[in-house]
mmCIF file of C-alpha atoms in Angstrom:
data_model
loop_
_atom_site.group_PDB
_atom_site.id
_atom_site.type_symbol
_atom_site.label_atom_id
_atom_site.label_comp_id
_atom_site.label_asym_id
_atom_site.label_seq_id
_atom_site.Cartn_x
_atom_site.Cartn_y
_atom_site.Cartn_z
ATOM 1 C CA MET A 21 79.313 -29.479 146.325
ATOM 2 C CA LEU A 22 76.857 -32.814 145.437
ATOM 3 C CA HIS A 23 78.312 -35.498 145.581
ATOM 4 C CA ASN A 24 76.623 -38.080 143.392
ATOM 5 C CA PHE A 25 77.509 -41.892 143.637
ATOM 6 C CA GLY A 26 76.216 -42.918 140.315
ATOM 7 C CA SER A 27 75.804 -45.467 137.515
ATOM 8 C CA ILE A 28 78.005 -44.558 134.339
ATOM 9 C CA ASN A 29 75.854 -46.494 131.268
ATOM 10 C CA LEU A 30 76.064 -46.524 128.061
ATOM 11 C CA ASP A 31 72.742 -46.585 126.580
ATOM 12 C CA HIS A 32 72.459 -48.278 122.508
ATOM 13 C CA VAL A 33 68.417 -46.859 121.704
ATOM 14 C CA TYR A 34 66.485 -48.542 119.147
ATOM 15 C CA ARG A 35 63.125 -46.112 117.552
ATOM 16 C CA VAL A 36 60.623 -48.315 117.141
ATOM 17 C CA PRO A 37 57.243 -48.443 116.231
ATOM 18 C CA HIS A 38 55.452 -50.066 118.906
ATOM 19 C CA LEU A 39 57.692 -51.959 122.351
ATOM 20 C CA VAL A 40 58.191 -55.040 120.974
ATOM 21 C CA HIS A 41 55.778 -57.998 122.145
ATOM 22 C CA PRO A 42 57.260 -61.313 124.014
ATOM 23 C CA GLY A 43 58.004 -63.814 120.576
ATOM 24 C CA GLU A 44 58.232 -60.761 118.081
ATOM 25 C CA THR A 45 60.643 -59.977 116.428
ATOM 26 C CA LEU A 46 60.739 -55.945 115.498
ATOM 27 C CA ALA A 47 62.867 -54.317 112.829
ATOM 28 C CA SER A 48 64.253 -51.147 114.462
ATOM 29 C CA ARG A 49 63.803 -47.869 112.203
ATOM 30 C CA ALA A 50 67.097 -45.935 113.601
ATOM 31 C CA TYR A 51 70.059 -47.275 116.650
ATOM 32 C CA GLN A 52 72.491 -45.281 118.521
ATOM 33 C CA VAL A 53 74.931 -45.542 121.157
ATOM 34 C CA GLY A 54 75.304 -42.671 124.066
ATOM 35 C CA LEU A 55 75.961 -42.220 127.447
ATOM 36 C CA GLY A 56 73.187 -43.388 129.973
ATOM 37 C CA GLY A 57 72.868 -43.689 133.014
ATOM 38 C CA LYS A 58 70.312 -42.277 135.964
ATOM 39 C CA GLY A 59 73.516 -41.987 137.917
ATOM 40 C CA ALA A 60 75.286 -40.105 134.604
ATOM 41 C CA ASN A 61 71.985 -38.641 133.480
ATOM 42 C CA GLN A 62 71.638 -36.475 136.942
ATOM 43 C CA SER A 63 74.815 -35.181 136.998
ATOM 44 C CA LEU A 64 74.573 -33.626 133.744
ATOM 45 C CA ALA A 65 71.419 -32.131 134.376
ATOM 46 C CA MET A 66 73.002 -30.598 137.792
ATOM 47 C CA ALA A 67 75.932 -29.052 135.574
ATOM 48 C CA LEU A 68 73.739 -27.734 132.737
ATOM 49 C CA ALA A 69 72.026 -26.381 135.351
ATOM 50 C CA GLY A 70 75.504 -24.530 136.861
ATOM 51 C CA GLY A 71 75.172 -26.692 139.592
ATOM 52 C CA GLN A 72 77.855 -27.745 141.546
ATOM 53 C CA VAL A 73 78.068 -31.354 141.155
ATOM 54 C CA SER A 74 81.259 -34.249 142.176
ATOM 55 C CA HIS A 75 80.556 -38.011 140.171
ATOM 56 C CA TRP A 76 81.118 -41.035 141.901
ATOM 57 C CA GLY A 77 81.727 -43.558 139.572
ATOM 58 C CA ARG A 78 83.370 -46.769 137.791
ATOM 59 C CA LEU A 79 83.674 -47.344 134.279
ATOM 60 C CA GLY A 80 84.854 -49.794 132.029
ATOM 61 C CA ARG A 81 88.419 -48.558 131.041
ATOM 62 C CA GLN A 82 87.606 -48.873 127.185
ATOM 63 C CA ASP A 83 84.706 -46.601 127.827
ATOM 64 C CA ALA A 84 87.147 -43.749 129.015
ATOM 65 C CA TRP A 85 85.235 -40.924 126.077
ATOM 66 C CA ALA A 86 82.382 -40.734 128.662
ATOM 67 C CA ARG A 87 84.455 -39.887 131.792
ATOM 68 C CA ASP A 88 85.386 -36.976 129.078
ATOM 69 C CA HIS A 89 82.090 -36.338 128.044
ATOM 70 C CA LEU A 90 81.234 -35.692 131.784
ATOM 71 C CA ALA A 91 83.930 -33.461 132.579
ATOM 72 C CA ASP A 92 83.877 -31.880 129.463
ATOM 73 C CA VAL A 93 79.915 -30.425 130.390
ATOM 74 C CA GLY A 94 81.237 -29.403 134.060
ATOM 75 C CA VAL A 95 81.289 -32.276 136.430
ATOM 76 C CA ASN A 96 84.055 -32.736 138.594
ATOM 77 C CA VAL A 97 85.486 -36.263 136.885
ATOM 78 C CA ALA A 98 88.300 -36.439 140.042
ATOM 79 C CA HIS A 99 86.541 -40.136 141.890
ATOM 80 C CA VAL A 100 85.032 -41.803 138.406
ATOM 81 C CA SER A 101 87.322 -45.046 138.781
ATOM 82 C CA LEU A 102 88.445 -46.141 134.584
ATOM 83 C CA VAL A 103 88.142 -50.335 135.330
ATOM 84 C CA ASP A 104 89.210 -53.328 133.976
ATOM 85 C CA GLU A 105 85.961 -54.201 134.047
ATOM 86 C CA PRO A 106 82.778 -54.099 131.484
ATOM 87 C CA SER A 107 80.837 -50.853 131.927
ATOM 88 C CA GLY A 108 77.830 -50.629 132.246
ATOM 89 C CA HIS A 109 74.805 -50.604 129.537
ATOM 90 C CA ALA A 110 70.964 -50.160 128.605
ATOM 91 C CA ILE A 111 69.161 -51.529 125.802
ATOM 92 C CA ILE A 112 66.663 -48.916 124.881
ATOM 93 C CA GLN A 113 63.270 -49.006 123.097
ATOM 94 C CA VAL A 114 61.281 -45.975 121.827
ATOM 95 C CA ASP A 115 58.425 -46.297 120.717
ATOM 96 C CA ASP A 116 55.979 -43.696 118.676
ATOM 97 C CA VAL A 117 54.464 -41.680 121.174
ATOM 98 C CA GLY A 118 57.291 -41.338 122.913
ATOM 99 C CA GLU A 119 57.273 -44.412 125.400
ATOM 100 C CA ASN A 120 60.614 -46.522 126.643
ATOM 101 C CA ALA A 121 61.393 -50.190 127.586
ATOM 102 C CA ILE A 122 64.778 -50.732 128.641
ATOM 103 C CA ILE A 123 67.057 -54.107 129.772
ATOM 104 C CA LEU A 124 69.840 -52.894 132.151
ATOM 105 C CA PHE A 125 73.052 -55.024 132.466
ATOM 106 C CA PRO A 126 74.821 -53.013 135.414
ATOM 107 C CA GLY A 127 78.523 -54.399 134.772
ATOM 108 C CA ALA A 128 80.987 -51.799 137.115
ATOM 109 C CA ASN A 129 78.552 -49.830 138.124
ATOM 110 C CA HIS A 130 78.067 -52.889 140.044
ATOM 111 C CA GLY A 131 81.934 -53.393 141.608
ATOM 112 C CA PHE A 132 82.251 -50.775 144.893
ATOM 113 C CA VAL A 133 84.237 -52.402 147.749
ATOM 114 C CA PRO A 134 83.892 -51.433 150.653
ATOM 115 C CA SER A 135 87.774 -49.442 150.319
ATOM 116 C CA GLU A 136 86.510 -47.531 147.255
ATOM 117 C CA LEU A 137 83.287 -46.577 149.360
ATOM 118 C CA ALA A 138 85.827 -45.449 152.531
ATOM 119 C CA SER A 139 88.108 -43.660 149.485
ATOM 120 C CA LEU A 140 84.775 -41.466 148.756
ATOM 121 C CA MET A 141 83.497 -40.713 152.199
ATOM 122 C CA ALA A 142 87.009 -39.498 152.686
ATOM 123 C CA SER A 143 86.709 -36.903 149.940
ATOM 124 C CA ALA A 144 83.053 -34.806 150.814
ATOM 125 C CA GLN A 145 82.703 -31.977 153.991
ATOM 126 C CA PRO A 146 80.358 -33.094 156.084
ATOM 127 C CA GLY A 147 76.747 -30.977 155.673
ATOM 128 C CA ALA A 148 76.734 -32.250 152.013
ATOM 129 C CA TRP A 149 74.559 -33.234 149.852
ATOM 130 C CA LEU A 150 75.039 -36.935 148.740
ATOM 131 C CA LEU A 151 71.593 -37.783 145.357
ATOM 132 C CA ALA A 152 72.125 -41.474 145.080
ATOM 133 C CA GLN A 153 70.042 -44.068 142.787
ATOM 134 C CA ASN A 154 69.722 -47.709 142.906
ATOM 135 C CA GLU A 155 71.919 -48.757 139.610
ATOM 136 C CA CYS A 156 74.827 -49.310 141.395
ATOM 137 C CA ASN A 157 75.219 -51.441 144.273
ATOM 138 C CA ALA A 158 76.592 -51.413 148.256
ATOM 139 C CA LEU A 159 73.698 -48.650 149.379
ATOM 140 C CA PRO A 160 73.463 -49.886 152.367
ATOM 141 C CA GLU A 161 77.016 -48.894 153.801
ATOM 142 C CA LEU A 162 76.955 -46.142 151.685
ATOM 143 C CA PHE A 163 74.200 -45.065 154.028
ATOM 144 C CA ALA A 164 76.174 -46.422 156.928
ATOM 145 C CA SER A 165 78.643 -44.140 156.099
ATOM 146 C CA ALA A 166 77.136 -40.760 154.512
ATOM 147 C CA ARG A 167 75.363 -40.869 158.390
ATOM 148 C CA GLU A 168 78.899 -41.403 159.931
ATOM 149 C CA ARG A 169 79.880 -38.527 158.085
ATOM 150 C CA GLY A 170 76.871 -36.377 158.836
ATOM 151 C CA LEU A 171 76.297 -36.223 154.467
ATOM 152 C CA SER A 172 72.509 -35.444 153.580
ATOM 153 C CA ILE A 173 71.464 -37.240 152.126
ATOM 154 C CA ALA A 174 68.671 -37.735 148.223
ATOM 155 C CA PHE A 175 67.464 -40.757 146.984
ATOM 156 C CA ASN A 176 65.859 -41.997 144.324
ATOM 157 C CA PRO A 177 65.287 -45.591 144.321
ATOM 158 C CA ALA A 178 65.032 -46.180 139.914
ATOM 159 C CA PRO A 179 65.033 -48.694 139.414
ATOM 160 C CA MET A 180 62.785 -50.056 141.769
ATOM 161 C CA THR A 181 63.521 -53.182 143.528
ATOM 162 C CA GLU A 182 62.431 -55.892 146.757
ATOM 163 C CA ASP A 183 66.267 -54.544 148.034
ATOM 164 C CA VAL A 184 65.175 -50.894 148.072
ATOM 165 C CA VAL A 185 61.899 -51.726 150.599
ATOM 166 C CA ARG A 186 65.094 -52.774 152.849
ATOM 167 C CA LEU A 187 67.302 -50.015 152.957
ATOM 168 C CA PRO A 188 67.219 -48.163 155.883
ATOM 169 C CA LEU A 189 65.551 -44.815 153.964
ATOM 170 C CA GLU A 190 64.711 -43.211 157.429
ATOM 171 C CA THR A 191 68.851 -42.020 157.337
ATOM 172 C CA CYS A 192 67.727 -39.694 153.837
ATOM 173 C CA GLN A 193 66.924 -36.755 154.097
ATOM 174 C CA LEU A 194 64.683 -36.375 150.091
ATOM 175 C CA LEU A 195 63.331 -38.789 148.202
ATOM 176 C CA PHE A 196 62.229 -38.516 144.735
ATOM 177 C CA VAL A 197 59.569 -41.230 143.934
ATOM 178 C CA ASN A 198 57.596 -41.504 140.758
ATOM 179 C CA ARG A 199 54.194 -42.941 141.042
ATOM 180 C CA VAL A 200 55.381 -47.342 140.842
ATOM 181 C CA GLU A 201 57.833 -46.531 143.418
ATOM 182 C CA ALA A 202 55.856 -44.351 146.010
ATOM 183 C CA ALA A 203 53.244 -47.588 145.294
ATOM 184 C CA GLY A 204 55.599 -50.073 145.535
ATOM 185 C CA LEU A 205 57.770 -48.377 148.523
ATOM 186 C CA VAL A 206 54.174 -47.470 150.761
ATOM 187 C CA GLY A 207 52.606 -51.473 149.254
ATOM 188 C CA LEU A 208 49.281 -49.486 147.673
ATOM 189 C CA PRO A 209 48.420 -50.129 143.498
ATOM 190 C CA GLU A 210 50.455 -48.592 141.115
ATOM 191 C CA SER A 211 46.969 -46.655 139.804
ATOM 192 C CA SER A 212 46.128 -44.696 144.055
ATOM 193 C CA ASP A 213 46.201 -41.661 143.185
ATOM 194 C CA ALA A 214 48.636 -38.745 144.941
ATOM 195 C CA GLN A 215 47.531 -37.811 147.704
ATOM 196 C CA ALA A 216 47.229 -41.656 149.389
ATOM 197 C CA LEU A 217 50.688 -42.091 147.658
ATOM 198 C CA LEU A 218 51.407 -38.989 149.213
ATOM 199 C CA ALA A 219 49.952 -40.063 153.037
ATOM 200 C CA GLY A 220 52.009 -43.178 152.615
ATOM 201 C CA LEU A 221 55.278 -41.678 152.835
ATOM 202 C CA ARG A 222 54.680 -39.196 156.009
ATOM 203 C CA GLN A 223 53.561 -42.783 157.812
ATOM 204 C CA ARG A 224 56.598 -44.619 156.532
ATOM 205 C CA LEU A 225 59.004 -41.914 155.710
ATOM 206 C CA PRO A 226 57.517 -39.498 158.679
ATOM 207 C CA ASP A 227 61.028 -37.161 159.180
ATOM 208 C CA THR A 228 61.709 -37.741 154.977
ATOM 209 C CA GLU A 229 61.164 -34.704 152.101
ATOM 210 C CA THR A 230 59.689 -36.005 149.345
ATOM 211 C CA VAL A 231 58.724 -35.459 145.388
ATOM 212 C CA LEU A 232 56.383 -37.387 143.497
ATOM 213 C CA THR A 233 56.361 -37.051 140.007
ATOM 214 C CA LEU A 234 53.775 -37.605 138.112
ATOM 215 C CA GLY A 235 54.331 -37.248 134.634
ATOM 216 C CA GLY A 236 51.309 -35.364 132.553
ATOM 217 C CA ALA A 237 49.349 -35.069 136.466
ATOM 218 C CA GLY A 238 52.253 -32.825 136.898
ATOM 219 C CA ALA A 239 54.688 -33.190 140.901
ATOM 220 C CA TRP A 240 54.457 -32.861 144.482
ATOM 221 C CA TYR A 241 57.043 -32.313 147.339
ATOM 222 C CA GLN A 242 55.456 -32.954 150.247
ATOM 223 C CA SER A 243 57.960 -31.953 154.168
ATOM 224 C CA GLY A 244 55.824 -33.271 157.549
ATOM 225 C CA ASP A 245 52.075 -31.747 156.964
ATOM 226 C CA ALA A 246 53.743 -29.103 154.010
ATOM 227 C CA GLN A 247 52.972 -29.769 150.415
ATOM 228 C CA CYS A 248 53.585 -28.012 146.778
ATOM 229 C CA TYR A 249 52.058 -28.855 143.736
ATOM 230 C CA GLN A 250 53.713 -27.855 140.292
ATOM 231 C CA PRO A 251 51.251 -28.245 136.794
ATOM 232 C CA ALA A 252 52.921 -30.424 134.770
ATOM 233 C CA LEU A 253 53.408 -28.456 131.120
ATOM 234 C CA PRO A 254 51.592 -28.921 127.852
ATOM 235 C CA VAL A 255 54.350 -31.048 125.929
ATOM 236 C CA LYS A 256 53.494 -33.435 122.976
ATOM 237 C CA PRO A 257 56.294 -36.192 124.170
ATOM 238 C CA VAL A 258 58.997 -37.812 121.709
ATOM 239 C CA ASP A 259 61.104 -39.142 124.470
ATOM 240 C CA THR A 260 60.703 -39.430 128.038
ATOM 241 C CA THR A 261 64.056 -41.246 128.399
ATOM 242 C CA ALA A 262 66.076 -38.887 130.793
ATOM 243 C CA ALA A 263 63.063 -36.485 132.216
ATOM 244 C CA GLY A 264 63.273 -37.622 135.569
ATOM 245 C CA ASP A 265 66.599 -37.753 135.601
ATOM 246 C CA THR A 266 66.403 -34.342 134.114
ATOM 247 C CA PHE A 267 63.665 -33.327 136.623
ATOM 248 C CA ILE A 268 66.340 -34.531 140.114
ATOM 249 C CA GLY A 269 69.275 -32.834 138.682
ATOM 250 C CA TYR A 270 67.086 -29.557 138.137
ATOM 251 C CA PHE A 271 65.854 -29.367 141.427
ATOM 252 C CA MET A 272 68.999 -30.284 143.303
ATOM 253 C CA THR A 273 71.070 -27.603 141.438
ATOM 254 C CA ALA A 274 67.951 -24.884 142.149
ATOM 255 C CA ARG A 275 67.181 -26.104 145.842
ATOM 256 C CA GLN A 276 72.260 -24.895 145.525
ATOM 257 C CA GLU A 277 71.001 -21.775 144.583
ATOM 258 C CA GLY A 278 69.439 -21.654 147.725
ATOM 259 C CA ARG A 279 65.564 -20.978 146.195
ATOM 260 C CA THR A 280 62.197 -21.680 147.499
ATOM 261 C CA VAL A 281 60.513 -24.892 146.978
ATOM 262 C CA ALA A 282 58.156 -23.639 144.714
ATOM 263 C CA ASP A 283 61.110 -22.438 142.150
ATOM 264 C CA CYS A 284 62.718 -26.226 142.649
ATOM 265 C CA LEU A 285 60.331 -27.660 140.804
ATOM 266 C CA GLU A 286 59.092 -24.701 138.922
ATOM 267 C CA LEU A 287 62.249 -24.729 136.771
ATOM 268 C CA ALA A 288 62.413 -29.067 137.694
ATOM 269 C CA ALA A 289 59.414 -29.355 135.684
ATOM 270 C CA HIS A 290 60.515 -26.656 132.392
ATOM 271 C CA ALA A 291 63.769 -28.918 132.060
ATOM 272 C CA ALA A 292 61.806 -31.452 131.943
ATOM 273 C CA ALA A 293 59.630 -30.404 128.877
ATOM 274 C CA LEU A 294 62.101 -29.774 127.236
ATOM 275 C CA CYS A 295 63.932 -32.643 127.777
ATOM 276 C CA VAL A 296 60.988 -35.395 127.012
ATOM 277 C CA GLN A 297 60.945 -33.084 123.375
ATOM 278 C CA GLN A 298 64.770 -34.520 122.251
ATOM 279 C CA SER A 299 65.029 -37.251 122.346
ATOM 280 C CA GLY A 300 68.225 -39.940 123.298
ATOM 281 C CA ALA A 301 69.166 -39.454 127.134
ATOM 282 C CA ALA A 302 72.440 -37.599 127.865
ATOM 283 C CA GLU A 303 71.877 -35.671 124.874
ATOM 284 C CA SER A 304 69.105 -34.746 124.837
ATOM 285 C CA ILE A 305 69.157 -33.123 128.778
ATOM 286 C CA PRO A 306 68.818 -29.130 128.168
ATOM 287 C CA ARG A 307 70.678 -26.218 129.303
ATOM 288 C CA ARG A 308 70.038 -23.641 131.424
ATOM 289 C CA THR A 309 69.816 -20.736 128.644
ATOM 290 C CA ASP A 310 67.544 -22.710 127.254
ATOM 291 C CA VAL A 311 65.377 -23.876 130.382
ATOM 292 C CA ASP A 312 65.751 -19.922 131.442
ATOM 293 C CA GLN A 313 64.047 -18.664 128.144
ATOM 294 C CA ALA A 314 61.358 -20.943 128.244
ATOM 295 C CA LEU A 315 60.546 -20.646 132.437
ATOM 296 C CA SER A 316 60.760 -16.476 130.664
ATOM 297 C CA GLN A 317 58.470 -17.318 128.191
ATOM 298 C CA PHE A 318 56.261 -19.197 129.864
ATOM 299 C CA ARG A 319 55.678 -16.218 132.677
ATOM 300 C CA ALA A 320 55.287 -13.480 130.459
ATOM 301 C CA THR A 321 52.497 -15.821 127.983
ATOM 302 C CA ARG A 322 50.712 -16.478 131.396
ATOM 303 C CA SER A 323 50.539 -13.303 132.696
ATOM 304 C CA SER A 324 49.297 -11.202 129.741
#
């Protein structure tokens, strides 16, 4: 079982011709409200991939439907608390080429207190995986407690903030970063090439496995001096909102199944490729049957 200490948000999604400029008023072509948050998205992706995942989170009592949705797809929600606080939410713009811009209100996601962390840790067996992102509070305390409990920590430092740099990242066994996050962690320009970013991460965190996702430039896995590359798949993106979360959820499920790193990357890349061809966040995350079918078709085409 993987335990995901993660945000649960309500996503307010607006389709716009371009991302709004300062001082501009822009009419939206469409609007919808859905389940989101990097934490919830990653738990959904794991469950839809067939993984075993327990979500640790907080949600406004009035939004219990979001917890029910997580449960309906197979997420263990025994440790999702309904609280008398507003739920976290995001205002998301998505433009005609699939790029997005997001304003995030943390809400209940930032209400964790020490007694809650202690209760959550008590529910986890030593040796289990703990997955976290940067949309909940109390991460330093979480990392310390997880290390004491003997959990393996996988961390996705998104959204990237100055606080992330000060976290004890050396306690993480696995780190998922995109180009912006990697550059921020190692003090390099975002335009740096993949090998420069990977070298910086290896120097800073020599004992931590890293997955560097680069969108259309593919993804890299690194552990010490060993590296594995997964090329990007040729698809036309409609909405990239949950692509990274889908990648992480499928990667962790494949790892849970005991697959090789190359297989983990390949499965995750195909899942993300299907995701970006659909609009929305949670609703764009594909099911395992669809990903397996896409992967089989890709392999058949490549071998013919």
